[in-house]
Short mmCIF file of C-alpha atoms in Angstrom, two decimals:
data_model
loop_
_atom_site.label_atom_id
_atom_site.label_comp_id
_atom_site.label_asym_id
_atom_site.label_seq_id
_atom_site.Cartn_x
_atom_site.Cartn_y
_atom_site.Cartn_z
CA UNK H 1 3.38 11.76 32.46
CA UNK H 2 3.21 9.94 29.22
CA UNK H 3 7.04 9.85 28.14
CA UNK H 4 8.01 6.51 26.26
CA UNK H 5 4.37 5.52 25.45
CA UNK H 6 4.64 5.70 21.58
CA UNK H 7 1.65 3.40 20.40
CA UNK H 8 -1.95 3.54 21.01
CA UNK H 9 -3.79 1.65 23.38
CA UNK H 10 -6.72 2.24 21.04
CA UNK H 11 -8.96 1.80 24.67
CA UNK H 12 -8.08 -2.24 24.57
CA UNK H 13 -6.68 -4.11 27.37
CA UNK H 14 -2.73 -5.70 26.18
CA UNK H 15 -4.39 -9.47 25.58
CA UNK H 16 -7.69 -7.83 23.47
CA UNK H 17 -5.54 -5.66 21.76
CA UNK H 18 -2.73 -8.62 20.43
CA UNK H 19 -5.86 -10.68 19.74
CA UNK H 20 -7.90 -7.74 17.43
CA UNK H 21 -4.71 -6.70 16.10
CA UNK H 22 -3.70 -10.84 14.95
CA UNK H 23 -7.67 -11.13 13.22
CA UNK H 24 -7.41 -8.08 11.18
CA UNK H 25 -4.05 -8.71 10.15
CA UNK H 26 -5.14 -12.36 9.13
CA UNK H 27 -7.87 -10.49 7.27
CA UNK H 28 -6.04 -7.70 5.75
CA UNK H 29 -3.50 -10.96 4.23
CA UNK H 30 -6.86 -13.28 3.03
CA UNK H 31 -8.54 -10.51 1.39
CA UNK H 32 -5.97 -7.71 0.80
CA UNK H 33 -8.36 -5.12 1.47
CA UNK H 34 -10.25 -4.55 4.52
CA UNK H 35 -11.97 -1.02 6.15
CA UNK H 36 -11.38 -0.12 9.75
CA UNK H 37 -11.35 3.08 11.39
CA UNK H 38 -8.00 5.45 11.00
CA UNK H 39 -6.46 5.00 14.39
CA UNK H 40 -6.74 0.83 13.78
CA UNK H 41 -5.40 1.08 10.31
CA UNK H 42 -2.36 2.81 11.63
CA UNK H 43 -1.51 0.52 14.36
CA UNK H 44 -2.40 -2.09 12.00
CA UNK H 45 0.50 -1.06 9.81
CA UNK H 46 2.84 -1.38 12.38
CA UNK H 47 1.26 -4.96 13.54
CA UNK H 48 1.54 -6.56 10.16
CA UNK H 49 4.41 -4.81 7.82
CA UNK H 50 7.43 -6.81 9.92
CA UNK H 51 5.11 -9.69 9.88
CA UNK H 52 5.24 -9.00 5.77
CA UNK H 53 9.02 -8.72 5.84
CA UNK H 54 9.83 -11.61 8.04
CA UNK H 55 7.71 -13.56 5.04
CA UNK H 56 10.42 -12.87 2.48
CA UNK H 57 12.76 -15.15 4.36
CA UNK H 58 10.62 -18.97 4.15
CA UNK H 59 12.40 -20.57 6.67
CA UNK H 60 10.88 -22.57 9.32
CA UNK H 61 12.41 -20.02 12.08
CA UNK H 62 10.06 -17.75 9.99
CA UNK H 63 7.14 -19.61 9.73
CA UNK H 64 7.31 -20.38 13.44
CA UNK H 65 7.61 -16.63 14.24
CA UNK H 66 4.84 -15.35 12.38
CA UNK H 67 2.39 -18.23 13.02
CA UNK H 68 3.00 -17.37 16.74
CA UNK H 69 1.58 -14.03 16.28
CA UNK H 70 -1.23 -14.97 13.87
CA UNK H 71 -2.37 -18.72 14.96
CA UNK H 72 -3.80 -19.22 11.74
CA UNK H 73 -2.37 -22.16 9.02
CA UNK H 74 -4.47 -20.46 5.92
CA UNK H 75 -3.22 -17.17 6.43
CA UNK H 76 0.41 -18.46 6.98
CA UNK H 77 0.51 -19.95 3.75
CA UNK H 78 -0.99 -17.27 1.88
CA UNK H 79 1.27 -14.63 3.45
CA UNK H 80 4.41 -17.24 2.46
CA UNK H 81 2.57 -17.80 -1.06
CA UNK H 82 1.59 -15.34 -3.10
CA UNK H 83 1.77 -12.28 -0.86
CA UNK H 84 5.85 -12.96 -0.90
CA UNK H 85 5.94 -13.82 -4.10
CA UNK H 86 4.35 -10.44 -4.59
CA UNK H 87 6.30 -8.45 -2.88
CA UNK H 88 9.78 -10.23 -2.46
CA UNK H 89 11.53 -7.15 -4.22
CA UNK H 90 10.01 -4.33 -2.75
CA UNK H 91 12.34 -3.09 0.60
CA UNK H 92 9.27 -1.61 2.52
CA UNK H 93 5.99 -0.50 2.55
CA UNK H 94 3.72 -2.94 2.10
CA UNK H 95 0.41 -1.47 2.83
CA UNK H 96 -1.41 1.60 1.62
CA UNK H 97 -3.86 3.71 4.37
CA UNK H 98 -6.51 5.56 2.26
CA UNK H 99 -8.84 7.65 4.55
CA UNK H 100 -12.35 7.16 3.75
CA UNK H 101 -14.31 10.39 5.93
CA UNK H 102 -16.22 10.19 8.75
CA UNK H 103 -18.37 6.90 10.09
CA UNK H 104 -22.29 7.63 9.93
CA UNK H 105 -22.56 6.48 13.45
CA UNK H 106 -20.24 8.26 15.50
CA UNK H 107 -17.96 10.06 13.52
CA UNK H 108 -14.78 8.20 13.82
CA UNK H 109 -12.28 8.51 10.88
CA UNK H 110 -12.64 5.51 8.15
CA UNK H 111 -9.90 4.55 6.07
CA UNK H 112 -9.60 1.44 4.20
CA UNK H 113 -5.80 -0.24 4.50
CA UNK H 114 -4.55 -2.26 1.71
CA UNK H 115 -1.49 -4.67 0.39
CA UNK H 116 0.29 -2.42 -2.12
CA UNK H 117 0.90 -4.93 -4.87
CA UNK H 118 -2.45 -6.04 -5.09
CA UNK H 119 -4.48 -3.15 -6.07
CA UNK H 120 -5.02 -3.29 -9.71
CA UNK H 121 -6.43 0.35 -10.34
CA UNK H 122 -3.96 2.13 -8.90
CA UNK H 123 -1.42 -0.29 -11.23
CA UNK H 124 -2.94 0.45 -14.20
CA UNK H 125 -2.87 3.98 -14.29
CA UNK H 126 -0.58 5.53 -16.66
CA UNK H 127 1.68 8.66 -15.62
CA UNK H 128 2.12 9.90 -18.57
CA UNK H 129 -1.65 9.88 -19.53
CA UNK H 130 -2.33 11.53 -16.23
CA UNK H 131 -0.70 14.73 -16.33
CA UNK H 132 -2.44 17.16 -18.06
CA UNK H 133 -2.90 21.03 -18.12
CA UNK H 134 -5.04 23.56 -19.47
CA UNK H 135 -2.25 26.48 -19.21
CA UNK H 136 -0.55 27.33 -22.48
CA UNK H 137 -0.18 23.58 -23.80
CA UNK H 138 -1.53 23.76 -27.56
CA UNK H 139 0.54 26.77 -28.29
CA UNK H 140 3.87 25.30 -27.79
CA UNK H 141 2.73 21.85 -29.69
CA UNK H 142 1.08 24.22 -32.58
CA UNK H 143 4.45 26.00 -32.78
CA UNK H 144 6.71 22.79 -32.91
CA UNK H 145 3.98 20.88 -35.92
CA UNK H 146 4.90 24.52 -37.89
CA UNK H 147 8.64 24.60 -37.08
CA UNK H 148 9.21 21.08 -39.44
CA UNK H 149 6.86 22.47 -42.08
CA UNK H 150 9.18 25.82 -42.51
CA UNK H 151 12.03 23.72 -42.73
CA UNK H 152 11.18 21.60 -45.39
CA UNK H 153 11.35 23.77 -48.63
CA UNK H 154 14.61 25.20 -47.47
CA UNK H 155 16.33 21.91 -47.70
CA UNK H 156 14.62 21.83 -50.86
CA UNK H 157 15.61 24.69 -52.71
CA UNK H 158 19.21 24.49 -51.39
CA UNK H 159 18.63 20.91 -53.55
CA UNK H 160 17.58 22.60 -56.62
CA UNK H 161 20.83 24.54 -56.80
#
């Protein structure tokens, strides 16, 4: 029976998975992007995001807990840096999974997982600028540009009396 066994194993061994899961999370915080398969991504997330949060807090009880799990000085003071700097007001969810399709190869499921705050397309795009819809738009703009233009000489003639 499987009850209580929550994460994947992803077909590692407890040491080889702790050790793959440490290098891409000291990648994903060096380059802010990186491409894995989907079922890495995911456990990724859960790997690095409380590492992200503890960051928020620079205190040596904090450094000393995260450079436990990642064992790597550059990384720690990038994370503590700019990636807290970055994302000091946000209360969760600091990475973004986007799936990617299927892997040439052998099929597996590619995604790409990234630091939120760091993408500057998705940033940039407007919301307002974004929505648009070909269903009965112009005629209620048409009608409010003629409503103003009827209006006018009524205010004017009640002027002229």
């Amino acid at each position: 029976m499987r009850h209580n066994k929550k994460f994947n194993h992803l077909g590692r061994t407890a040491d080889h998975r702790n050790a793959m899961l440490a290098n891409m999370t000291i990648s994903l915080i060096m380059h802010k992007r990186i491409t894995t398969t989907l079922a890495k991504a995911k456990a990724l997330k859960k790997y690095a995001e409380p590492l992200i949060t503890r960051a928020k807090d620079d205190s040596t009880n904090s450094r000393r807990v995260v450079f436990s799990y990642l064992q790597n000085k550059e990384a720690l003071k990038e994370l503590f840096g700019i990636v807290a700097e970055k994302i000091g007001d946000r209360p969760g969810g600091y990475t973004r999974i986007i799936k990617l399709g299927a892997r040439q190869g052998d099929g597996a499921d590619m995604a790409f997982i990234e630091l939120v705050d760091f993408d500057e397309n998705m940033a940039k795009t407007p919301k307002a600028a974004a929505k648009r819809t070909r269903r009965g738009g112009g005629k209620k703009k048409a009608a409010e540009a003629e409503a103003p233009a009827e209006q006018a000489p009524v205010a004017e003639e009640a002027k002229a009396e």
